[in-house]
Short mmCIF file of C-alpha atoms (C1' of nucleotides) in Angstrom, two decimals:
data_model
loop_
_atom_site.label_atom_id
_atom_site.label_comp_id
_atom_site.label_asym_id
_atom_site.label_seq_id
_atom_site.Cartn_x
_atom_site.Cartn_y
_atom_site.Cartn_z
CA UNK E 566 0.00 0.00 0.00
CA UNK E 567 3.34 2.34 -0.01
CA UNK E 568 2.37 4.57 3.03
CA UNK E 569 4.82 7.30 2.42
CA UNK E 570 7.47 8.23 4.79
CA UNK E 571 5.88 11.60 6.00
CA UNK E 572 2.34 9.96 6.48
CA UNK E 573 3.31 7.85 8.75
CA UNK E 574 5.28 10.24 10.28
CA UNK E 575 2.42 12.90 10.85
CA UNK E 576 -0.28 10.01 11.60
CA UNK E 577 2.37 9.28 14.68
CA UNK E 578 2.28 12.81 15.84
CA UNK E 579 -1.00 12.70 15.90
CA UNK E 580 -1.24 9.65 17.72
CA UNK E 581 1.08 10.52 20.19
CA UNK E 582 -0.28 14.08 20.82
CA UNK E 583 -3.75 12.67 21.03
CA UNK E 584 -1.62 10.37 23.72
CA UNK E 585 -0.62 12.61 25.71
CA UNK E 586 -3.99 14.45 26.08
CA UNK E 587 -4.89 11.40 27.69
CA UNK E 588 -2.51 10.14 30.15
CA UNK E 589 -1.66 14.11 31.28
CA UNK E 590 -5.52 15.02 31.96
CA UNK E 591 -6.06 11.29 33.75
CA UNK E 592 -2.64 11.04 35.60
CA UNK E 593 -1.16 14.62 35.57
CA UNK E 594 2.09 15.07 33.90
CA UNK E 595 4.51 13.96 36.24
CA UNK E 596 3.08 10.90 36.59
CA UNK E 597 2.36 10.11 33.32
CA UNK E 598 4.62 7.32 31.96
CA UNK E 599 6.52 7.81 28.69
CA UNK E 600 6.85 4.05 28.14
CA UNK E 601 2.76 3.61 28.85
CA UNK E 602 1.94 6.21 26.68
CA UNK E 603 4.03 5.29 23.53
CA UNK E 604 2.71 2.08 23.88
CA UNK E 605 -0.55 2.48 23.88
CA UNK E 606 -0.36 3.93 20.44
CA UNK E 607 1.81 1.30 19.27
CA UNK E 608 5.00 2.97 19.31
CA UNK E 609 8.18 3.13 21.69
CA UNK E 610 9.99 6.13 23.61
CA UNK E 611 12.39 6.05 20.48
CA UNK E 612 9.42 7.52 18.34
CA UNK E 613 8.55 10.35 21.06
CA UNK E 614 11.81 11.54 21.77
CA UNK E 615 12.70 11.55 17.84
CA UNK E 616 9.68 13.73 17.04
CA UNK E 617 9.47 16.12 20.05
CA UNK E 618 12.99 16.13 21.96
CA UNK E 619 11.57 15.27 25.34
CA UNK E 620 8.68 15.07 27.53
CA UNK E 621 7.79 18.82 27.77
CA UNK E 622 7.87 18.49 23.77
CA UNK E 623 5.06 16.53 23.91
CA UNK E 624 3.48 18.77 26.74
CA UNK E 625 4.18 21.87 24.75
CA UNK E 626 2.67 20.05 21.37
CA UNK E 627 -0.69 19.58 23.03
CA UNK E 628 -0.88 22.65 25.70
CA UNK E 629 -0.80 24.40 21.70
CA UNK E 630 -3.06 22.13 20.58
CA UNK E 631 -5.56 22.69 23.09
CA UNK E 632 -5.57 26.52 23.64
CA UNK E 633 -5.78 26.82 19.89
CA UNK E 634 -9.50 24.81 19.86
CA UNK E 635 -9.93 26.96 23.21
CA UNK E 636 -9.54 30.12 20.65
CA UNK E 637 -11.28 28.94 18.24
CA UNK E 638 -14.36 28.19 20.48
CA UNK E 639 -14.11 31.62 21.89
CA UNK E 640 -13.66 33.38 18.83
CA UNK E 641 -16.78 31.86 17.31
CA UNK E 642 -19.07 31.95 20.38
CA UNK E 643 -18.14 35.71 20.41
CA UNK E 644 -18.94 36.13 16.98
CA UNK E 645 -22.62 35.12 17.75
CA UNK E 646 -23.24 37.97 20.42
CA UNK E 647 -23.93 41.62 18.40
CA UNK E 648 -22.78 44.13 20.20
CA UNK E 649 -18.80 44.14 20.85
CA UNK E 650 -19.15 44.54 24.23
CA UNK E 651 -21.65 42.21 24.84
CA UNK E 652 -19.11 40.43 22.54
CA UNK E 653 -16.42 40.51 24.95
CA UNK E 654 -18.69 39.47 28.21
CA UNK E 655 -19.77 36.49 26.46
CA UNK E 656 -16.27 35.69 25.04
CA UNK E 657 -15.34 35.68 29.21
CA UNK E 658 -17.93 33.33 30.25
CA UNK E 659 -16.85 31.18 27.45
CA UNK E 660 -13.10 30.66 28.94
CA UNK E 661 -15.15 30.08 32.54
CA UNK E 662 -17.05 27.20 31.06
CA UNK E 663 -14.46 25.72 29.07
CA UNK E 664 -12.02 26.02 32.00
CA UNK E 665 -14.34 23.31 33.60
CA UNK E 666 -13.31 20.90 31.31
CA UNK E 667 -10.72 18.67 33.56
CA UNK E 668 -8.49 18.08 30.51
CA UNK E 669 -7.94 21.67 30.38
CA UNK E 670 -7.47 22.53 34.17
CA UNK E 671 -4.96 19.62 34.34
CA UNK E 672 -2.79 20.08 31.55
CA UNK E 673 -3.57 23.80 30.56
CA UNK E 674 -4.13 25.86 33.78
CA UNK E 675 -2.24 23.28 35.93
CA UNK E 676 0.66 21.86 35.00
CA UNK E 677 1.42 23.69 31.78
CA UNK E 678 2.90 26.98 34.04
CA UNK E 679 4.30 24.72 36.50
CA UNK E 680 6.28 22.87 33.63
CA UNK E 681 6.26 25.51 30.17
CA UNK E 682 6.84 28.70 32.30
CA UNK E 683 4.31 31.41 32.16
CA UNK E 684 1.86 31.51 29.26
CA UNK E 685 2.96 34.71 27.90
CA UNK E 686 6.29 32.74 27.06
CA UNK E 687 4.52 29.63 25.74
CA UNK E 688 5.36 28.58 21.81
CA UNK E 689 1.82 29.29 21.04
CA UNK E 690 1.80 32.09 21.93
CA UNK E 691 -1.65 31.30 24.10
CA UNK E 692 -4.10 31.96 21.52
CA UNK E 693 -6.54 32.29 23.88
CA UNK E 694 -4.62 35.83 25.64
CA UNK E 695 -4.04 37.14 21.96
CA UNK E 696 -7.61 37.19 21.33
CA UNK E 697 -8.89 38.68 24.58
CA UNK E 698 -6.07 40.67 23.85
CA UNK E 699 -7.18 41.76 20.25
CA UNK E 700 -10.91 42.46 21.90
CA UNK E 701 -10.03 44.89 24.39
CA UNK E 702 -8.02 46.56 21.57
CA UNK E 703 -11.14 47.06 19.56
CA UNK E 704 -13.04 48.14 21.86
CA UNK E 705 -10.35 50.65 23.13
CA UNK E 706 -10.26 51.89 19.53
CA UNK E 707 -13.73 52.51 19.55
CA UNK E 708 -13.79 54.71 22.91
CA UNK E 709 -15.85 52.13 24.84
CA UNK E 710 -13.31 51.43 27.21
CA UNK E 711 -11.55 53.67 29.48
CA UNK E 712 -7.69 54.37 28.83
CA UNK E 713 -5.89 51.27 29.73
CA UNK E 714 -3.10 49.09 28.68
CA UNK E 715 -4.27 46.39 26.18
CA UNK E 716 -2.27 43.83 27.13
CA UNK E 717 -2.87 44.45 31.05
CA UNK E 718 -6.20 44.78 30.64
CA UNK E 719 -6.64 41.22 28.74
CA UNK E 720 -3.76 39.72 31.08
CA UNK E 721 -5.99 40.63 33.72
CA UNK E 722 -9.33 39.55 32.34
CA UNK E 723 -7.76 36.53 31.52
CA UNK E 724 -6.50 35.32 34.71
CA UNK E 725 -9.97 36.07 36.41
CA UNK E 726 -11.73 34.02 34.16
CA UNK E 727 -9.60 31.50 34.46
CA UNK E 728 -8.59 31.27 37.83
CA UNK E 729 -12.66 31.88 39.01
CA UNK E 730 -13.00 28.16 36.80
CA UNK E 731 -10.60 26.57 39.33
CA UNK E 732 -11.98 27.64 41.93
CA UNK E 733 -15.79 26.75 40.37
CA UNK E 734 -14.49 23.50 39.46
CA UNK E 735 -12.94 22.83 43.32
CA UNK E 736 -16.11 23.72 44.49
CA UNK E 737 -18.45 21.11 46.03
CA UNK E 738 -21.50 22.20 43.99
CA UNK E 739 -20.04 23.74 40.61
CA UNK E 740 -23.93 24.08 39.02
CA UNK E 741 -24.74 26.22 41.54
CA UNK E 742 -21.56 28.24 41.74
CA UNK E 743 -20.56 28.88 37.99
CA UNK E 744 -23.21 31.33 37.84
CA UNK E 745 -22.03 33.31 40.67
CA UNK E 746 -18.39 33.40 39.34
CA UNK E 747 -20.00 34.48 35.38
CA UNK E 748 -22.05 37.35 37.37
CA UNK E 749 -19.28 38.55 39.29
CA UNK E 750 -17.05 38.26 36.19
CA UNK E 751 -19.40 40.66 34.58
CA UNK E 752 -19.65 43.13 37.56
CA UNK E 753 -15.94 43.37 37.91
CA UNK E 754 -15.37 43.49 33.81
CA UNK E 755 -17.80 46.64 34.10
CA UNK E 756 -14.98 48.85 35.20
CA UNK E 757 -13.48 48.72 32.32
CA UNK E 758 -16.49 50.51 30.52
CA UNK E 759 -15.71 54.15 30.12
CA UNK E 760 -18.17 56.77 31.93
CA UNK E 761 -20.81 57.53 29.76
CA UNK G 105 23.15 20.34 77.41
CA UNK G 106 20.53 17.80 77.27
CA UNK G 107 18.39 18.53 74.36
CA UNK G 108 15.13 17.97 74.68
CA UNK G 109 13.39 15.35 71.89
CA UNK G 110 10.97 18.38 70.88
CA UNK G 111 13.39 20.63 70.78
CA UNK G 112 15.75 18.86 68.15
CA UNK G 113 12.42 17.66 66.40
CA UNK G 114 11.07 21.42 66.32
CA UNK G 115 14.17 22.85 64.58
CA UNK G 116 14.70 19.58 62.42
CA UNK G 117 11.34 20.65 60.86
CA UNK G 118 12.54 24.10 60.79
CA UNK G 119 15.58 23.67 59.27
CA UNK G 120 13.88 21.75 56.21
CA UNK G 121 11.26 23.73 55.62
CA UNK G 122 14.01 26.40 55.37
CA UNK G 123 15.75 23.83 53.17
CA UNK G 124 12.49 23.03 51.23
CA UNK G 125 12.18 26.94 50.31
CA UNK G 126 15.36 27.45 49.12
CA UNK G 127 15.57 24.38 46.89
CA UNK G 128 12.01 24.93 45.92
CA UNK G 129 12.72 28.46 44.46
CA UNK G 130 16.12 27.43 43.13
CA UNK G 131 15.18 24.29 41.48
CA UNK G 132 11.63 24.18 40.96
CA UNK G 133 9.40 21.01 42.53
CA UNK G 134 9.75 18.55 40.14
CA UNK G 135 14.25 18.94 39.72
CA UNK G 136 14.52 19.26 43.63
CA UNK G 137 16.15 16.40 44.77
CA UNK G 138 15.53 15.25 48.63
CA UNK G 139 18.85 13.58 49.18
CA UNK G 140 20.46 17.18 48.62
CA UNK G 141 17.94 19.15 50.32
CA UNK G 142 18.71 17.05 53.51
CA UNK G 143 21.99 16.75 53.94
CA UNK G 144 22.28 20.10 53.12
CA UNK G 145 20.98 20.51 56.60
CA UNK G 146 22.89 17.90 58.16
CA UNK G 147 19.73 15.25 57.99
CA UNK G 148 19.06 12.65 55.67
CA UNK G 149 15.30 11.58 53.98
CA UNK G 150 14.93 9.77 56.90
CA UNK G 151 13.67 12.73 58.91
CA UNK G 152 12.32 13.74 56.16
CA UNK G 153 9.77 11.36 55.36
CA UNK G 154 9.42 10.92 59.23
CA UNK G 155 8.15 14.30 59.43
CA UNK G 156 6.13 15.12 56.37
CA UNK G 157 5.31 11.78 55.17
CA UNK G 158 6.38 12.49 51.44
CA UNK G 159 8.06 15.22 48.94
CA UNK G 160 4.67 16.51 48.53
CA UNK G 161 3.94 17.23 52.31
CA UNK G 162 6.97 18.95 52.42
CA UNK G 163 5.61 21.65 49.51
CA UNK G 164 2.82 21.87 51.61
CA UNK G 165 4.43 23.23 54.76
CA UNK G 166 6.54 25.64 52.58
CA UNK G 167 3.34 26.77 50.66
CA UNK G 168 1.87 27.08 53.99
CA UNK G 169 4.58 29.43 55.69
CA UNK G 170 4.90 32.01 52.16
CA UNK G 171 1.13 31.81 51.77
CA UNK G 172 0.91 33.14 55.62
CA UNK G 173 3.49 35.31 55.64
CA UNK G 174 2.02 37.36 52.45
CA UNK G 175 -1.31 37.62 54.40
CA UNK G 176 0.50 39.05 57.07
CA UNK G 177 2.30 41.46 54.82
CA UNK G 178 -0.78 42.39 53.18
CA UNK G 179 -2.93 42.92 56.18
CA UNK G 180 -0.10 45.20 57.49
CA UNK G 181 0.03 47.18 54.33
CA UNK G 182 -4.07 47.05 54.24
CA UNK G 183 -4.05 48.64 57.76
CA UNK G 184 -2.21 51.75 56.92
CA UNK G 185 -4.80 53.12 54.42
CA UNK G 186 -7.44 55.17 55.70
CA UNK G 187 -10.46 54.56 53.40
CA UNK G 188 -11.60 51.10 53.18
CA UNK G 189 -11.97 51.06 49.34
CA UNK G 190 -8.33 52.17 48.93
CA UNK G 191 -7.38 49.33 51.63
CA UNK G 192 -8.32 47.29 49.25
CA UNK G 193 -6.76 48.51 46.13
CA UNK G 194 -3.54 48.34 48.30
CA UNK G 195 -3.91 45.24 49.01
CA UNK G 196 -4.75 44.27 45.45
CA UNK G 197 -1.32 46.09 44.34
CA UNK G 198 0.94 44.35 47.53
CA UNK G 199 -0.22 40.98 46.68
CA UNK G 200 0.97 42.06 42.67
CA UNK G 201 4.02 43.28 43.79
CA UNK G 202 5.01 40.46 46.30
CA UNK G 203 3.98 38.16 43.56
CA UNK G 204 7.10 39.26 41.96
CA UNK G 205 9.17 37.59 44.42
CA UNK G 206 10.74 34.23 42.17
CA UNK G 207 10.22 32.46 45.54
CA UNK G 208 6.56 33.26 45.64
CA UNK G 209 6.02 33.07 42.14
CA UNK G 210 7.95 29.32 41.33
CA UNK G 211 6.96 27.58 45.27
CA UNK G 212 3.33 29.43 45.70
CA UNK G 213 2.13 30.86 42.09
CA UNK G 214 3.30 27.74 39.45
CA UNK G 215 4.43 24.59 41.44
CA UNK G 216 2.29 24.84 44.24
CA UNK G 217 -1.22 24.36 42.34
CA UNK G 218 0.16 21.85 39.69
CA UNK G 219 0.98 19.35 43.37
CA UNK G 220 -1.17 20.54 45.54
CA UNK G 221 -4.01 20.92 42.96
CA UNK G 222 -6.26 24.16 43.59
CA UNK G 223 -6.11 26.78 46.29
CA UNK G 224 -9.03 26.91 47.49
CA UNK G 225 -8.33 23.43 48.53
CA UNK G 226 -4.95 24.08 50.18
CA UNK G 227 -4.27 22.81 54.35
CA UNK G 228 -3.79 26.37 54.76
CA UNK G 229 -6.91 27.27 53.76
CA UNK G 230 -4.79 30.09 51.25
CA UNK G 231 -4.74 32.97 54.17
CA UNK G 232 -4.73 35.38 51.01
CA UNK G 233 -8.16 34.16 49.84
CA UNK G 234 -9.43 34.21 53.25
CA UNK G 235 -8.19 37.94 53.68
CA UNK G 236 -9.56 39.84 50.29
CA UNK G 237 -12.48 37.89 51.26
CA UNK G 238 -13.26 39.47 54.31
CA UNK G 239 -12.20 42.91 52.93
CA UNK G 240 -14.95 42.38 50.53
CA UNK G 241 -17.32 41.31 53.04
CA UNK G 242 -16.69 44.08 54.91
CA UNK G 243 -17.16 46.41 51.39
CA UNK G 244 -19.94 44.68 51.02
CA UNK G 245 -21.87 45.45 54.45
CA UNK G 246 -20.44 48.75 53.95
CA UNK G 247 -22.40 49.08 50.86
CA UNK G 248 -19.76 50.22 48.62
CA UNK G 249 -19.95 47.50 46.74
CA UNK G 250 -22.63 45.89 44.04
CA UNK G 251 -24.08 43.40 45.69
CA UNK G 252 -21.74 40.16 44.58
CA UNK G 253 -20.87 36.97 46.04
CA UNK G 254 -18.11 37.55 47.85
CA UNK G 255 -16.02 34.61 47.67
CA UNK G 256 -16.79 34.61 43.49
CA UNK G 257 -15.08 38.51 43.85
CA UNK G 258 -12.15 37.53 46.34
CA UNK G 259 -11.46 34.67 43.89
CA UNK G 260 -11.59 37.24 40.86
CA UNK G 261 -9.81 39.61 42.30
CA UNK G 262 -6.88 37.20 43.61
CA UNK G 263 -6.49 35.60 40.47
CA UNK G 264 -6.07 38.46 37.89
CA UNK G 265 -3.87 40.18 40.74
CA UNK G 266 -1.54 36.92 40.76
CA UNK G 267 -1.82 35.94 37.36
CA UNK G 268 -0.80 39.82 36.75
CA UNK G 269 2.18 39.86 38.73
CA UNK G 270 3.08 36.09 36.45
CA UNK G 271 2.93 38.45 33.66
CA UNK G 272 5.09 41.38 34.90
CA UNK G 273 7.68 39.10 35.73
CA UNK G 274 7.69 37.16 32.57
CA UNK G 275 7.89 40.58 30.76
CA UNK G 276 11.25 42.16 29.21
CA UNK G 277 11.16 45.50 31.30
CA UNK G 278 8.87 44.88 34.62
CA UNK G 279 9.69 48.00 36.05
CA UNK G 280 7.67 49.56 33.44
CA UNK G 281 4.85 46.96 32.98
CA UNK G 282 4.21 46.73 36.71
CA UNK G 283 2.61 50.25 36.92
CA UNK G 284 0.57 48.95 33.85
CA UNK G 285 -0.60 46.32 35.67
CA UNK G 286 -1.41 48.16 38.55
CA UNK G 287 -3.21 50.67 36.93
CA UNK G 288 -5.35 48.18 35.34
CA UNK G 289 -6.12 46.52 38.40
CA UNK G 290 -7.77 49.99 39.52
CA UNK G 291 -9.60 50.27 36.75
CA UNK G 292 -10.72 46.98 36.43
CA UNK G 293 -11.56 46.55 40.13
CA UNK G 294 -13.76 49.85 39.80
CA UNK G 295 -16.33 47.96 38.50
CA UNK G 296 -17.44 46.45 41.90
CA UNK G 297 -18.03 49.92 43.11
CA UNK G 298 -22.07 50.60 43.78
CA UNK G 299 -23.33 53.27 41.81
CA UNK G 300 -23.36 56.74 43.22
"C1'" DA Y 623 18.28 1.62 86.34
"C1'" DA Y 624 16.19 -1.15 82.93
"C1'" DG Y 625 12.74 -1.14 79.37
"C1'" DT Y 626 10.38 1.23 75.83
"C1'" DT Y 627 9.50 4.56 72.55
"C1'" DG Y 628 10.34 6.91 68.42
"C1'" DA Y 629 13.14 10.05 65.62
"C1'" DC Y 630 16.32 9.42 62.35
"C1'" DA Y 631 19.89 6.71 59.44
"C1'" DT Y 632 20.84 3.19 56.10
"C1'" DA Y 633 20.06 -0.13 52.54
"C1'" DC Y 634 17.26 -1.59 48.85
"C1'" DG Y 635 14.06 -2.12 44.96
"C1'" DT Y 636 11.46 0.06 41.52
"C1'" DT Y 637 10.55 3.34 38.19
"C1'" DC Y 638 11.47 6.49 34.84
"C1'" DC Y 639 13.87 9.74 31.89
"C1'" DG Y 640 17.23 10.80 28.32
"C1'" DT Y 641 21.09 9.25 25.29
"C1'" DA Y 642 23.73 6.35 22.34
"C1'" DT Y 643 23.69 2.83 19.15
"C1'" DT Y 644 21.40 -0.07 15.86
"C1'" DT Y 645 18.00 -1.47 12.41
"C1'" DC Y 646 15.47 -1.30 8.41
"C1'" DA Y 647 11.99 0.70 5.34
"C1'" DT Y 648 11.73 4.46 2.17
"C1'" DT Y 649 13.61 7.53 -0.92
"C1'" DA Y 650 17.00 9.06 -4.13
"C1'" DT Y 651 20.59 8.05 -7.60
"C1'" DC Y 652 22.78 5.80 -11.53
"C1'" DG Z 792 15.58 -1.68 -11.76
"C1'" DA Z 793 19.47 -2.25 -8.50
"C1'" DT Z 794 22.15 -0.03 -5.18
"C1'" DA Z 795 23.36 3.52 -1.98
"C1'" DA Z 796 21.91 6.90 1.43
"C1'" DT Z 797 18.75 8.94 4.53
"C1'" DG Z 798 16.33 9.17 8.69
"C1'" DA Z 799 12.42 7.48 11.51
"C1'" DA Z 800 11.86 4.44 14.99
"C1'" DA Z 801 13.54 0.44 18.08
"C1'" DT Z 802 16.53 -1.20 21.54
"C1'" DA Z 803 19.97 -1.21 25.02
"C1'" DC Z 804 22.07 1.34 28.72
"C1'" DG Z 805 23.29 4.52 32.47
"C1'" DG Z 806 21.96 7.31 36.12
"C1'" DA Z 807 19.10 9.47 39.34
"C1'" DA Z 808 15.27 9.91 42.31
"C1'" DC Z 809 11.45 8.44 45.26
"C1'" DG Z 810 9.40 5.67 48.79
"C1'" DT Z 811 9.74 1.65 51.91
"C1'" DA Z 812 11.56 -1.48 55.11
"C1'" DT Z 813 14.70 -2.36 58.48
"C1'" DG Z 814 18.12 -1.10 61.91
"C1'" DT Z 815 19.97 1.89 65.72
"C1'" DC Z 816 20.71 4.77 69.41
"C1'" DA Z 817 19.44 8.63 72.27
"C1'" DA Z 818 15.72 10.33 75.11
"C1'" DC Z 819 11.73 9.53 78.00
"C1'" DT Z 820 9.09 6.56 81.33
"C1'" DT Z 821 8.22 3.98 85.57
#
DNA sequence: AAGTTGACATACGTTCCGTATTTCATTATC
DNA sequence: GATAATGAAATACGGAACGTATGTCAACTT
């Protein structure tokens, strides 16, 4: 059948990047065994280390992987909402709900700093801070906001959102508290909005 | 000189914690090695394990003793403002700039929720949590707040203040992206403020 | 003063990561 | 179309670290 020599290649990345989304949301990343995970795809550690250098490779691979669909989501949920600044609330609440997701709290909000560094030093950039970064921006531009630093402002918005997921997700009764967090999310966004 | 068993045990544990924070920052969690760490003090893993039960419990009594010693510093700092509402600002700005400590920021900010999982479930209960909390409680009776659940706000507030100070650090010139970030703190905090 | 406790040391086994070497299919060359 | 070269992946190896299990000796008890 003559599989060519960069199919294979790219189906292995795959395969071990879909991998490691596994065993680092179900065991956490230090415990997560190398020699497991390549073998559960069918491969050895010679395969992993040849593709991404070493186990933070593979960590870095699908932290970018993941905050790029985390993006994407955002970017299209806000699309939905009219207003831009209704735009940007919603875009919020969307990184609080898909915070609770236990794949991304592990390997994204968890261990990724602990292991990559700070996300503003990530490979990828962290999609997800560009875009609430390239929000606030517009709506800067268009006199909505008060006078602030872009990328404070989104640093800032982004950490709330995030961190209030942790703590919604640690919580004993998360239906009940996610809409607290969202509400006070949108109080506390408010003082961004410029005096009318 | 007779020394008494509590005594020797008491400054054992002292001298490891002391040990624990200084490898901790140095090294990070996971490249901290325990046989080092202890007879750097003279001891061996013996008394380790004997008196924290694992590498883990260890982190946890040096998370404990930064974690109370910013709420300290904080509450100190809090105390010498007049007006309530700009105690808390100050203490919204001392928790960004103490975040800028490595120590704080490598032990308490990155390592310390990737092993000990989320703050809000910490032993220590996170005295910083506990402390904005009540400052926003006490807002809150005060009236000079929106009405907001005040744990969802302390949690809010916390978060973009640490995840700010991550940022300043992380940045090429902090000493002029800190007032940035305190600025937008301000202004972002703001929006709690009742209406007038 | 003898027995007991327990804090700590020591020895050991297991696990796991990263590198160095080897293999062999695929691609390129003649 | 056969042979040489490339490089992706396998395998073998070394080293380090954690946690446990056992031993030991000083400090406390009665």
């Amino acid at each position: 059948m003559a599989r060519s020599r960069q199919e294979t290649m790219e189906e292995n990345r795959v395969k071990l990047i879909a991998a490691g989304r596994k065993a680092f949301a179900e065991k956490g990343y230090a415990a997560a065994s190398m020699d497991e995970l390549t073998a559960d795809v069918g491969l050895t550690r010679g395969a992993l280390y040849h593709n991404f250098g070493d186990k933070r490779g593979l960590l870095a691979a699908v932290v970018t992987e993941i905050d790029g669909e985390m993006a994407a989501r955002a970017k299209q949920i806000a699309s939905s909402a009219g207003d831009p600044w209704q735009c940007m609330l919603a875009e919020g609440s969307a990184y609080i709900e898909m915070a609770l997701d236990p794949e991304v709290q592990r390997i994204v909000l968890l261990d990724g700093p602990s292991v990559l560094g700070d996300p503003s030093k990530w490979p990828s950039q962290n999609s997800c801070l560009q875009a609430t970064k390239r929000s606030v921006e517009q709506l800067l531009a268009e006199g909505v906001l008060k006078p602030v630093d872009a990328e404070a402002a989104a640093r800032l918005l982004s950490g709330a959102a995030l961190n209030a997921a942790l703590w919604v997700a640690a919580s004993d009764d998360p239906k009940v508290v996610l809409p607290k967090a969202i509400d006070a999310f949108k109080t506390l966004t408010s003082g961004l909005l410029a005096d009318r």
